[in-house]
Tab-separated table of C-alpha atoms in Angstrom:
chain	number	residue	atom	x	y	z
M	137	MET	CA	0.000	0.000	0.000
M	138	SER	CA	1.152	3.522	-0.797
M	139	ASP	CA	2.202	5.720	2.134
M	140	ALA	CA	0.882	8.909	0.548
M	141	TYR	CA	-0.850	9.974	3.764
M	142	LEU	CA	1.674	8.760	6.330
M	143	SER	CA	4.578	10.344	4.435
M	144	ARG	CA	2.823	13.680	4.965
M	145	GLY	CA	2.559	13.152	8.712
M	146	VAL	CA	-0.955	11.689	8.968
M	147	SER	CA	-2.126	8.141	9.697
M	148	ALA	CA	-4.971	6.862	7.521
M	149	THR	CA	-5.923	4.142	10.006
M	150	LYS	CA	-4.983	5.838	13.331
M	151	ASP	CA	-3.859	2.484	14.708
M	152	GLU	CA	-1.717	4.200	17.357
M	153	VAL	CA	-4.695	6.224	18.564
M	154	HIS	CA	-6.948	3.170	18.733
M	155	SER	CA	-4.258	1.356	20.684
M	156	ALA	CA	-3.872	4.269	23.110
M	157	ILE	CA	-7.580	4.310	23.971
M	158	ALA	CA	-8.163	0.555	23.863
M	159	LYS	CA	-8.447	0.219	27.655
M	160	GLN	CA	-10.670	3.234	28.183
M	161	ASP	CA	-14.267	2.773	29.274
M	162	LYS	CA	-16.497	2.581	26.182
M	163	GLY	CA	-19.487	4.178	27.825
M	164	GLU	CA	-23.125	3.247	28.241
M	165	PHE	CA	-23.439	1.682	24.776
M	166	ALA	CA	-20.110	0.047	23.978
M	167	GLY	CA	-20.943	-0.476	20.306
M	168	ALA	CA	-22.213	3.029	19.569
M	169	PHE	CA	-20.487	5.302	17.077
M	170	CYS	CA	-19.814	7.929	19.788
M	171	LYS	CA	-19.198	7.397	23.483
M	172	LEU	CA	-22.353	7.848	25.531
M	173	ILE	CA	-22.188	8.714	29.228
M	174	PRO	CA	-24.754	8.726	32.046
M	175	ASP	CA	-27.068	11.715	31.942
M	176	PRO	CA	-25.433	14.633	33.824
M	177	CYS	CA	-28.941	15.696	34.876
M	178	GLY	CA	-29.362	12.352	36.647
M	179	ASP	CA	-32.341	11.037	34.666
M	180	PRO	CA	-31.884	7.247	34.269
M	181	ALA	CA	-34.018	7.273	31.102
M	182	TRP	CA	-31.485	9.517	29.367
M	183	CYS	CA	-27.799	9.488	28.481
M	184	ALA	CA	-25.530	12.094	26.915
M	185	ALA	CA	-22.559	12.672	24.642
M	186	MET	CA	-19.821	15.279	24.497
M	187	HIS	CA	-17.906	15.319	21.236
M	188	ALA	CA	-14.910	17.284	19.939
M	189	ASP	CA	-13.646	17.679	16.369
M	190	GLY	CA	-12.779	20.381	13.861
M	191	ALA	CA	-12.019	21.462	10.322
M	192	GLY	CA	-8.507	19.995	10.467
M	193	THR	CA	-5.951	21.109	7.899
M	194	LYS	CA	-8.692	22.431	5.642
M	195	SER	CA	-7.997	25.719	7.392
M	196	SER	CA	-4.503	25.802	5.802
M	197	LEU	CA	-6.136	25.694	2.383
M	198	ALA	CA	-8.591	28.409	3.399
M	199	TYR	CA	-5.573	30.510	4.340
M	200	ILE	CA	-4.007	29.985	0.882
M	201	LYS	CA	-7.217	31.005	-0.876
M	202	TYR	CA	-7.479	34.097	1.282
M	203	ARG	CA	-3.866	35.088	0.617
M	204	GLU	CA	-4.257	34.493	-3.119
M	205	THR	CA	-7.655	36.176	-3.605
M	206	GLY	CA	-8.528	38.217	-0.508
M	207	ASP	CA	-11.785	36.239	-0.320
M	208	LEU	CA	-12.901	35.633	3.269
M	209	SER	CA	-15.506	33.032	2.322
M	210	ALA	CA	-13.105	30.153	2.882
M	211	PHE	CA	-12.732	31.163	6.548
M	212	TYR	CA	-16.504	31.580	6.808
M	213	ASN	CA	-17.018	28.041	5.495
M	214	ILE	CA	-14.532	26.252	7.771
M	215	ALA	CA	-16.953	27.016	10.592
M	216	GLN	CA	-19.439	24.704	8.878
M	217	ASP	CA	-16.723	22.075	8.512
M	218	SER	CA	-16.023	22.277	12.229
M	219	VAL	CA	-19.704	21.994	13.127
M	220	VAL	CA	-20.521	19.113	10.798
M	221	MET	CA	-17.594	16.954	11.843
M	222	ASN	CA	-19.196	16.912	15.309
M	223	LEU	CA	-22.869	17.084	14.462
M	224	ASP	CA	-22.881	14.289	11.891
M	225	ASP	CA	-20.939	11.961	14.201
M	226	LEU	CA	-23.647	12.525	16.828
M	227	LEU	CA	-26.374	11.803	14.282
M	228	CYS	CA	-24.952	8.277	14.240
M	229	VAL	CA	-26.093	7.650	17.827
M	230	GLY	CA	-29.569	8.962	17.044
M	231	ALA	CA	-29.311	12.560	18.294
M	232	THR	CA	-31.075	15.077	16.036
M	233	ASP	CA	-31.890	18.096	18.224
M	234	GLY	CA	-30.948	19.909	21.406
M	235	PHE	CA	-27.239	20.323	20.667
M	236	VAL	CA	-25.009	22.781	22.554
M	237	LEU	CA	-21.889	24.083	20.786
M	238	SER	CA	-18.696	25.694	22.021
M	239	ASN	CA	-16.029	26.654	19.507
M	240	THR	CA	-12.274	27.161	19.826
M	241	ILE	CA	-10.245	29.157	17.316
M	242	GLY	CA	-6.463	29.068	17.541
M	243	ARG	CA	-4.576	31.499	15.339
M	244	ASN	CA	-1.278	33.109	14.557
M	245	ALA	CA	-2.193	36.782	14.896
M	246	HIS	CA	0.701	37.856	12.653
M	247	ARG	CA	-0.946	36.111	9.706
M	248	VAL	CA	-4.650	35.845	10.541
M	249	GLY	CA	-6.350	39.140	11.326
M	250	GLY	CA	-9.599	40.149	12.957
M	251	ASP	CA	-11.508	40.111	9.677
M	252	CYS	CA	-10.680	36.423	9.272
M	253	ILE	CA	-11.792	35.647	12.836
M	254	LYS	CA	-15.060	37.519	12.279
M	255	ALA	CA	-15.673	35.466	9.128
M	256	VAL	CA	-15.265	32.218	11.081
M	257	ILE	CA	-17.565	33.350	13.888
M	258	ASP	CA	-20.176	34.584	11.397
M	259	GLY	CA	-19.925	31.192	9.705
M	260	TYR	CA	-20.765	29.417	12.958
M	261	THR	CA	-23.719	31.715	13.628
M	262	ASP	CA	-25.235	31.513	10.144
M	263	PHE	CA	-24.826	27.751	9.803
M	264	CYS	CA	-26.457	27.101	13.167
M	265	LYS	CA	-29.339	29.341	12.087
M	266	LEU	CA	-29.691	27.324	8.868
M	267	LEU	CA	-29.798	24.070	10.826
M	268	GLY	CA	-32.554	25.502	12.998
M	269	GLU	CA	-34.645	26.178	9.904
M	270	TYR	CA	-34.580	22.415	9.259
M	271	GLY	CA	-35.538	21.494	12.808
M	272	VAL	CA	-32.022	20.728	14.050
M	273	GLY	CA	-31.453	22.930	17.085
M	274	VAL	CA	-27.885	23.991	17.903
M	275	THR	CA	-27.337	26.512	20.702
M	276	MET	CA	-24.081	28.443	20.577
M	277	SER	CA	-22.741	28.758	24.114
M	278	GLY	CA	-19.689	30.888	23.371
M	279	GLY	CA	-16.121	29.862	22.737
M	280	GLU	CA	-12.472	30.832	22.819
M	281	THR	CA	-10.187	32.594	20.363
M	282	ALA	CA	-6.583	31.982	21.353
M	283	ASP	CA	-3.516	33.685	19.910
M	284	VAL	CA	-1.081	30.777	19.909
M	285	GLY	CA	1.428	31.706	17.244
M	286	ASP	CA	4.124	29.553	18.839
M	287	LEU	CA	1.927	26.521	18.201
M	288	VAL	CA	-0.256	27.375	15.201
M	289	ALA	CA	1.192	28.704	11.964
M	290	THR	CA	-2.112	29.902	10.484
M	291	ILE	CA	-5.503	29.013	12.023
M	292	ILE	CA	-7.383	26.081	13.563
M	293	ALA	CA	-11.181	25.912	13.937
M	294	ASP	CA	-12.370	23.325	16.457
M	295	SER	CA	-15.693	22.683	18.191
M	296	THR	CA	-17.123	20.760	21.105
M	297	PHE	CA	-20.740	19.547	21.132
M	298	PHE	CA	-22.972	18.337	23.950
M	299	VAL	CA	-26.323	16.584	23.582
M	300	ARG	CA	-28.705	14.490	25.695
M	301	ILE	CA	-30.614	11.574	24.204
M	302	LYS	CA	-33.219	9.141	25.503
M	303	ARG	CA	-31.712	5.710	26.043
M	304	ASP	CA	-34.499	3.994	24.104
M	305	GLU	CA	-33.759	6.223	21.100
M	306	VAL	CA	-30.024	5.456	20.860
M	307	ILE	CA	-28.796	4.008	17.579
M	308	ASP	CA	-26.207	1.395	18.546
M	309	CYS	CA	-23.900	0.049	15.839
M	310	ALA	CA	-23.646	-3.153	17.882
M	311	ASN	CA	-26.997	-3.963	16.238
M	312	ILE	CA	-25.496	-4.148	12.750
M	313	ARG	CA	-26.055	-7.740	11.653
M	314	PRO	CA	-25.424	-10.127	8.763
M	315	GLY	CA	-28.081	-9.631	6.100
M	316	ASP	CA	-28.280	-5.843	6.395
M	317	VAL	CA	-28.026	-3.713	3.295
M	318	ILE	CA	-25.792	-0.625	3.346
M	319	VAL	CA	-27.364	2.585	2.067
M	320	GLY	CA	-24.884	5.320	1.183
M	321	LEU	CA	-25.788	9.021	1.155
M	322	ALA	CA	-23.794	10.880	-1.492
M	323	SER	CA	-21.170	13.390	-0.464
M	324	PHE	CA	-21.289	15.285	-3.785
M	325	GLY	CA	-23.880	17.278	-5.746
M	326	GLN	CA	-26.000	20.138	-4.376
M	327	ALA	CA	-28.500	19.509	-1.602
M	328	VAL	CA	-31.463	21.859	-1.205
M	329	TYR	CA	-29.754	23.411	1.832
M	330	GLU	CA	-26.423	24.026	0.046
M	331	LYS	CA	-25.537	27.221	-1.808
M	332	SER	CA	-23.416	25.639	-4.544
M	333	TYR	CA	-22.025	22.396	-5.934
M	334	ASN	CA	-20.329	20.242	-3.320
M	335	ALA	CA	-17.385	18.224	-4.630
M	336	GLY	CA	-17.630	15.814	-1.702
M	337	MET	CA	-14.350	16.261	0.156
M	338	GLY	CA	-15.688	16.823	3.661
M	339	SER	CA	-12.979	17.437	6.268
M	340	ASN	CA	-10.958	14.241	6.053
M	341	GLY	CA	-7.966	13.634	3.825
M	342	LEU	CA	-7.193	17.321	3.356
M	343	THR	CA	-3.476	16.887	3.975
M	344	ALA	CA	-3.272	14.393	1.129
M	345	ALA	CA	-5.720	16.241	-1.127
M	346	ARG	CA	-4.047	19.639	-1.109
M	347	HIS	CA	-0.521	18.249	-1.489
M	348	LEU	CA	-1.530	15.860	-4.281
M	349	LEU	CA	-3.473	18.500	-6.238
M	350	LEU	CA	-1.840	21.909	-5.753
M	351	SER	CA	1.295	23.123	-7.536
M	352	HIS	CA	4.674	23.213	-5.812
M	353	GLU	CA	4.751	26.984	-6.160
M	354	TYR	CA	2.604	27.165	-3.013
M	355	ALA	CA	5.336	25.413	-1.042
M	356	GLU	CA	7.604	28.381	-1.760
M	357	LYS	CA	4.929	31.038	-1.242
M	358	TYR	CA	3.319	29.636	1.904
M	359	PRO	CA	5.743	27.489	3.923
M	360	GLU	CA	3.580	28.213	6.960
M	361	THR	CA	0.893	25.876	5.535
M	362	TYR	CA	2.831	22.629	5.894
M	363	SER	CA	5.020	20.860	8.391
M	364	PRO	CA	8.813	21.145	8.011
M	365	THR	CA	8.978	17.444	8.899
M	366	ILE	CA	7.530	16.500	5.486
M	367	ASP	CA	9.974	15.593	2.705
M	368	ILE	CA	9.855	18.569	0.333
M	369	SER	CA	9.201	16.233	-2.602
M	370	LYS	CA	5.848	15.402	-0.973
M	371	VAL	CA	4.799	19.025	-0.512
M	372	TYR	CA	2.326	20.477	-3.030
M	373	CYS	CA	3.352	18.093	-5.792
M	374	GLY	CA	0.230	18.469	-7.952
M	375	LYS	CA	-0.389	20.331	-11.188
M	376	TYR	CA	-3.187	22.731	-10.286
M	377	LYS	CA	-3.126	26.415	-9.379
M	378	VAL	CA	-5.776	28.284	-7.425
M	379	GLY	CA	-7.726	29.462	-10.487
M	380	ASP	CA	-7.596	26.188	-12.455
M	381	LYS	CA	-10.829	24.326	-13.145
M	382	LEU	CA	-11.418	20.830	-11.817
M	383	PRO	CA	-11.682	18.433	-14.784
M	384	GLY	CA	-15.287	17.368	-15.285
M	385	CYS	CA	-16.696	20.306	-13.282
M	386	ASP	CA	-17.286	24.018	-13.728
M	387	VAL	CA	-15.604	24.803	-10.396
M	388	ASP	CA	-12.078	25.810	-9.432
M	389	VAL	CA	-9.935	23.068	-7.930
M	390	ILE	CA	-9.378	24.975	-4.703
M	391	ASP	CA	-13.112	25.618	-4.297
M	392	ALA	CA	-13.803	21.943	-4.944
M	393	ILE	CA	-11.460	20.911	-2.139
M	394	LEU	CA	-12.901	23.633	0.097
M	395	SER	CA	-16.523	22.578	-0.486
M	396	PRO	CA	-18.148	22.970	2.950
M	397	THR	CA	-18.589	19.591	4.609
M	398	ARG	CA	-22.115	18.410	3.842
M	399	THR	CA	-24.384	17.737	6.796
M	400	TYR	CA	-26.961	14.974	6.606
M	401	ALA	CA	-28.824	16.271	9.665
M	402	PRO	CA	-32.122	17.209	7.940
M	403	ILE	CA	-32.253	13.799	6.258
M	404	ILE	CA	-31.370	11.775	9.362
M	405	ARG	CA	-33.848	13.801	11.410
M	406	ASP	CA	-36.692	12.811	9.057
M	407	LEU	CA	-35.539	9.196	8.818
M	408	LEU	CA	-35.354	8.653	12.548
M	409	ALA	CA	-38.681	10.362	13.158
M	410	ALA	CA	-40.315	7.768	10.915
M	411	LYS	CA	-38.118	4.655	11.006
M	412	ARG	CA	-35.834	4.816	14.055
M	413	ASP	CA	-36.581	1.232	15.113
M	414	SER	CA	-35.724	-0.047	11.627
M	415	ILE	CA	-32.236	1.482	11.478
M	416	HIS	CA	-29.652	-0.942	12.889
M	417	GLY	CA	-26.647	1.348	12.599
M	418	ILE	CA	-25.387	4.629	11.146
M	419	ILE	CA	-21.733	5.199	10.292
M	420	HIS	CA	-20.091	8.482	9.337
M	421	CYS	CA	-17.308	7.622	6.862
M	422	THR	CA	-14.754	10.156	8.063
M	423	GLY	CA	-11.310	9.092	9.352
M	424	GLY	CA	-10.737	5.698	7.769
M	425	GLY	CA	-12.886	6.374	4.717
M	426	GLN	CA	-14.750	3.372	3.386
M	427	GLY	CA	-12.977	1.177	5.935
M	428	LYS	CA	-14.439	3.108	8.890
M	429	CYS	CA	-17.183	0.516	9.365
M	430	ARG	CA	-14.631	-2.168	10.294
M	431	GLY	CA	-14.530	-0.774	13.832
M	432	PHE	CA	-18.220	-1.435	14.518
M	433	GLY	CA	-20.356	-4.503	15.044
M	434	GLU	CA	-19.011	-7.969	15.805
M	435	ARG	CA	-17.893	-10.649	13.348
M	436	ILE	CA	-19.246	-8.686	10.386
M	437	HIS	CA	-18.010	-8.853	6.805
M	438	TYR	CA	-18.839	-5.530	5.145
M	439	ILE	CA	-19.074	-5.922	1.379
M	440	LYS	CA	-19.288	-2.735	-0.686
M	441	ASP	CA	-19.734	-3.736	-4.303
M	442	SER	CA	-22.002	-1.033	-5.730
M	443	LEU	CA	-20.383	2.249	-4.756
M	444	PHE	CA	-21.149	5.577	-6.404
M	445	ASP	CA	-19.155	6.436	-9.513
M	446	ILE	CA	-16.022	8.193	-8.309
M	447	PRO	CA	-16.669	11.972	-8.190
M	448	PRO	CA	-14.334	14.178	-10.272
M	449	LEU	CA	-12.420	15.536	-7.268
M	450	PHE	CA	-11.319	12.093	-6.097
M	451	SER	CA	-10.465	11.067	-9.660
M	452	ALA	CA	-8.173	14.091	-9.936
M	453	ILE	CA	-6.442	13.153	-6.683
M	454	TYR	CA	-5.906	9.563	-7.812
M	455	GLU	CA	-4.561	10.662	-11.185
M	456	ASN	CA	-1.633	12.340	-9.425
M	457	GLY	CA	-0.150	8.842	-9.231
M	458	ASP	CA	1.336	9.225	-5.743
M	459	ILE	CA	-1.453	7.359	-3.948
M	460	SER	CA	-2.620	3.797	-4.450
M	461	ALA	CA	-6.232	2.852	-5.147
M	462	SER	CA	-6.324	0.867	-1.912
M	463	GLU	CA	-5.254	3.899	0.113
M	464	MET	CA	-7.775	6.135	-1.674
M	465	TYR	CA	-10.591	4.147	-0.054
M	466	GLN	CA	-8.957	4.429	3.374
M	467	VAL	CA	-8.312	8.181	3.209
M	468	PHE	CA	-11.319	9.539	1.288
M	469	ASN	CA	-15.069	8.891	1.319
M	470	MET	CA	-14.949	8.352	-2.483
M	471	GLY	CA	-18.550	9.435	-3.024
M	472	HIS	CA	-20.592	8.745	0.108
M	473	ARG	CA	-19.876	9.971	3.630
M	474	MET	CA	-22.849	8.621	5.576
M	475	GLU	CA	-24.165	5.078	5.513
M	476	LEU	CA	-27.158	3.416	7.128
M	477	TYR	CA	-27.661	-0.274	7.922
M	478	CYS	CA	-31.161	-1.694	7.595
M	479	ASP	CA	-33.350	-4.123	5.642
M	480	GLU	CA	-34.210	-3.600	1.977
M	481	ALA	CA	-37.702	-2.263	2.644
M	482	THR	CA	-36.334	0.439	4.924
M	483	ALA	CA	-33.580	1.159	2.402
M	484	SER	CA	-36.192	2.274	-0.125
M	485	PHE	CA	-37.561	4.768	2.398
M	486	VAL	CA	-34.055	6.065	3.135
M	487	ILE	CA	-33.403	6.628	-0.566
M	488	GLU	CA	-36.706	8.444	-1.101
M	489	THR	CA	-36.178	10.640	1.968
M	490	ALA	CA	-32.710	11.678	0.778
M	491	LYS	CA	-34.118	12.467	-2.655
M	492	LYS	CA	-36.451	15.083	-1.093
M	493	TYR	CA	-33.323	17.004	-0.151
M	494	ARG	CA	-31.681	16.446	-3.560
M	495	VAL	CA	-29.096	14.098	-2.053
M	496	ASP	CA	-28.414	10.956	-4.060
M	497	ALA	CA	-28.648	7.693	-2.145
M	498	LYS	CA	-28.330	4.052	-3.108
M	499	ILE	CA	-27.635	0.586	-1.754
M	500	VAL	CA	-23.842	0.388	-1.919
M	501	GLY	CA	-23.391	-3.039	-0.378
M	502	TYR	CA	-24.452	-5.526	2.279
M	503	THR	CA	-23.238	-7.406	5.337
M	504	GLU	CA	-22.661	-11.076	5.983
M	505	ALA	CA	-21.127	-13.128	8.775
M	506	SER	CA	-17.358	-12.788	9.055
M	507	ARG	CA	-15.189	-15.773	8.167
M	508	ASP	CA	-13.419	-15.465	11.536
M	509	GLU	CA	-13.667	-13.531	14.810
M	510	ARG	CA	-12.696	-10.218	13.249
M	511	ASN	CA	-14.565	-7.697	11.143
M	512	HIS	CA	-13.566	-7.358	7.494
M	513	VAL	CA	-14.283	-4.880	4.707
M	514	SER	CA	-14.279	-5.815	1.030
M	515	ILE	CA	-14.310	-3.065	-1.584
M	516	ARG	CA	-15.171	-4.034	-5.157
M	517	SER	CA	-14.904	-0.932	-7.264
M	518	GLU	CA	-13.965	0.558	-10.610
M	519	LEU	CA	-10.380	0.866	-9.284
M	520	GLY	CA	-10.184	-2.798	-8.281
M	521	SER	CA	-10.939	-5.081	-5.340
M	522	PHE	CA	-9.449	-4.438	-1.900
M	523	GLU	CA	-9.571	-6.106	1.511
M	524	TYR	CA	-9.198	-4.364	4.865
């Protein structure tokens, strides 16, 4: 397997992290996608989750766009990235309302001014308002902006979420079983609640994406956007400049990579209101890509043999030649970033519900009993067949 991600300082599988937390308490529902804790309010019928995540190195790319164009929209949009990376993880345990958000912005004040910070904060406010219009309540409880130039070269946008959920409404991935179908919700296109075409990147794999796509001239212009520990031959080794169009799309490459991470909250809210008891598991295909599911359920063989056609952005990344097909499916979502596990009858309802929001959905695979005690993932795709 190619080491395209690891050679740039990032682990695709996070094996070291999983090892470090292996002995930690797994919470009230050990098989759930997020750790659930006893209700802080003391109600035995409820439990709760506190979740932290952020926009990751997408903020480095936002910085490049801002420096090249003066456009603050990239900073505005990384607020959405930071929100969705938390919110959509929590959707996977069945939470759809009553969220509380605190945000943390770390910046180098020599490079990132007050106008950039205002854009991020406005992005949080406006996106939370949009979610409310679709019945997904997120209360902003304040946050912290820290000037940490000794630690942060440009800017980081992180968030922490809190939510309570009734125990009998928890979606527990331990319930994924042989015989389920896997319904994927597309990461690309333009949902009714999105302002423009979404190329599908989300907020995972950005370190690989920007270095594999953007021209080396940005290494010389913006050394603050990458780690000095990376071999210079691996830094911005692509062929595209900021204003170049993405092949197959009428959108600039940099805007394609910076597409705000799509939320599936309005769709999941409707699905769970109608079919909660029929959904066996929900998995957010973030870190780990299409292999993310391997960490959930017991003795399950996940077979994905009918994936979406690869969106143009991921095709452009692969065509760089510095990343293997096998690693592509571990680093990127490759076309769908949320998947639901259910029976075929429920799958039809999932697909129709997504369609109301102009989000493509389809059965991308199925589950069967594992051949041994471990979980396995089989990918059968236009790039080949891969086992994880």
